[in-house]
JSON list of C-alpha atoms in Angstrom, two decimals:
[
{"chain": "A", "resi": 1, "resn": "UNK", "atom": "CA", "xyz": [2.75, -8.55, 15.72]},
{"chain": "A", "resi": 2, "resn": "UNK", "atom": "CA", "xyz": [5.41, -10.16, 17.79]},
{"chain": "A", "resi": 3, "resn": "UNK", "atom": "CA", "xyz": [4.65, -13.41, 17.54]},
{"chain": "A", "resi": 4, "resn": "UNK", "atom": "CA", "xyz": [3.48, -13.17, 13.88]},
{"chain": "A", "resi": 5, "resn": "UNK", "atom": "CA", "xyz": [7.50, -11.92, 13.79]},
{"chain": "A", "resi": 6, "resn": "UNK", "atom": "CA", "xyz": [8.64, -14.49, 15.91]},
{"chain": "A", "resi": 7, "resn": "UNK", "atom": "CA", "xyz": [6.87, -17.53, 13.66]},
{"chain": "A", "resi": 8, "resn": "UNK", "atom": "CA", "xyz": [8.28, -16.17, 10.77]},
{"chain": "A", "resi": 9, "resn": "UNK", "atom": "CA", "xyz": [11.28, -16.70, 11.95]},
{"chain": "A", "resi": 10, "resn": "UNK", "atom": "CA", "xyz": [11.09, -19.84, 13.05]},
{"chain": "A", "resi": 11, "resn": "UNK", "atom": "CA", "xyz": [10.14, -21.06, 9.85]},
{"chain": "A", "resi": 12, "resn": "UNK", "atom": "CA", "xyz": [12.95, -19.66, 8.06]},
{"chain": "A", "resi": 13, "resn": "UNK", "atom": "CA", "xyz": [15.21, -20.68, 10.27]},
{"chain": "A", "resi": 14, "resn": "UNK", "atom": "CA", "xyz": [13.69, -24.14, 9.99]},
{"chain": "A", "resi": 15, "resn": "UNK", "atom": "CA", "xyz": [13.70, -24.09, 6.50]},
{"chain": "A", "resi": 16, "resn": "UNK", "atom": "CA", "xyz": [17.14, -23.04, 6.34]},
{"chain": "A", "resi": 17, "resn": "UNK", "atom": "CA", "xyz": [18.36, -26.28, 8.73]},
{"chain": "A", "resi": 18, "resn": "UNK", "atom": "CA", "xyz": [16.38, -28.28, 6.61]},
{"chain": "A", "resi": 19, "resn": "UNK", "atom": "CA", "xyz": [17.86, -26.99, 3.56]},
{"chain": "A", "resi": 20, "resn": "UNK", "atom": "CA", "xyz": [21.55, -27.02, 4.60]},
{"chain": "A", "resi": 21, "resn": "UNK", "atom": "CA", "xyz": [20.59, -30.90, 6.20]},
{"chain": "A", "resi": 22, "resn": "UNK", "atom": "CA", "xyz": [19.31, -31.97, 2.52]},
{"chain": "A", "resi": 23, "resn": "UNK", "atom": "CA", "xyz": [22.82, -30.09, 1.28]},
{"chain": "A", "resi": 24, "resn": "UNK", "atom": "CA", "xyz": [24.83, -31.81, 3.11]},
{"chain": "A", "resi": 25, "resn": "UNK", "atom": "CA", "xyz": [23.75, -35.57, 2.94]},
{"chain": "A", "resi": 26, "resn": "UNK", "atom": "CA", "xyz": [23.33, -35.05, -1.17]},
{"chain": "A", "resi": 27, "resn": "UNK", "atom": "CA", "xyz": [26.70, -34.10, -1.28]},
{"chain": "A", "resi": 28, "resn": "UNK", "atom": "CA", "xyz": [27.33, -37.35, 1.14]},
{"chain": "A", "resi": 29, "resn": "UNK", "atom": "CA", "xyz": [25.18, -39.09, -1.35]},
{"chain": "A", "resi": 30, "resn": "UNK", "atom": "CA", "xyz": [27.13, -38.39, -4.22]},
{"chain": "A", "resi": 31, "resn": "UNK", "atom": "CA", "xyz": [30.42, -39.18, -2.69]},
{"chain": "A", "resi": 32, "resn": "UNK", "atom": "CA", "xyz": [28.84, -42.51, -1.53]},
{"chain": "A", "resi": 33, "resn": "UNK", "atom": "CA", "xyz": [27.85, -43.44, -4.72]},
{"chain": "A", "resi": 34, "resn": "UNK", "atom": "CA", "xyz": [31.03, -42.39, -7.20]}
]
């Protein structure tokens, strides 16, 4: 149950980096681009 926990975590927290890394350069993206 632990490491079902643990991998769960993981993959939020992944998701999370990934989603706050897409945030970040579309915001970079816009600025770029106006």
């Amino acid at each position: 149950m632990g490491g079902h926990l643990r991998y769960n975590y993981d993959f939020f927290t992944s998701y999370c980096c990934s989603f706050e890394f897409g945030r970040y350069h579309y915001i970079t993206f816009l600025s770029v681009t106006r």
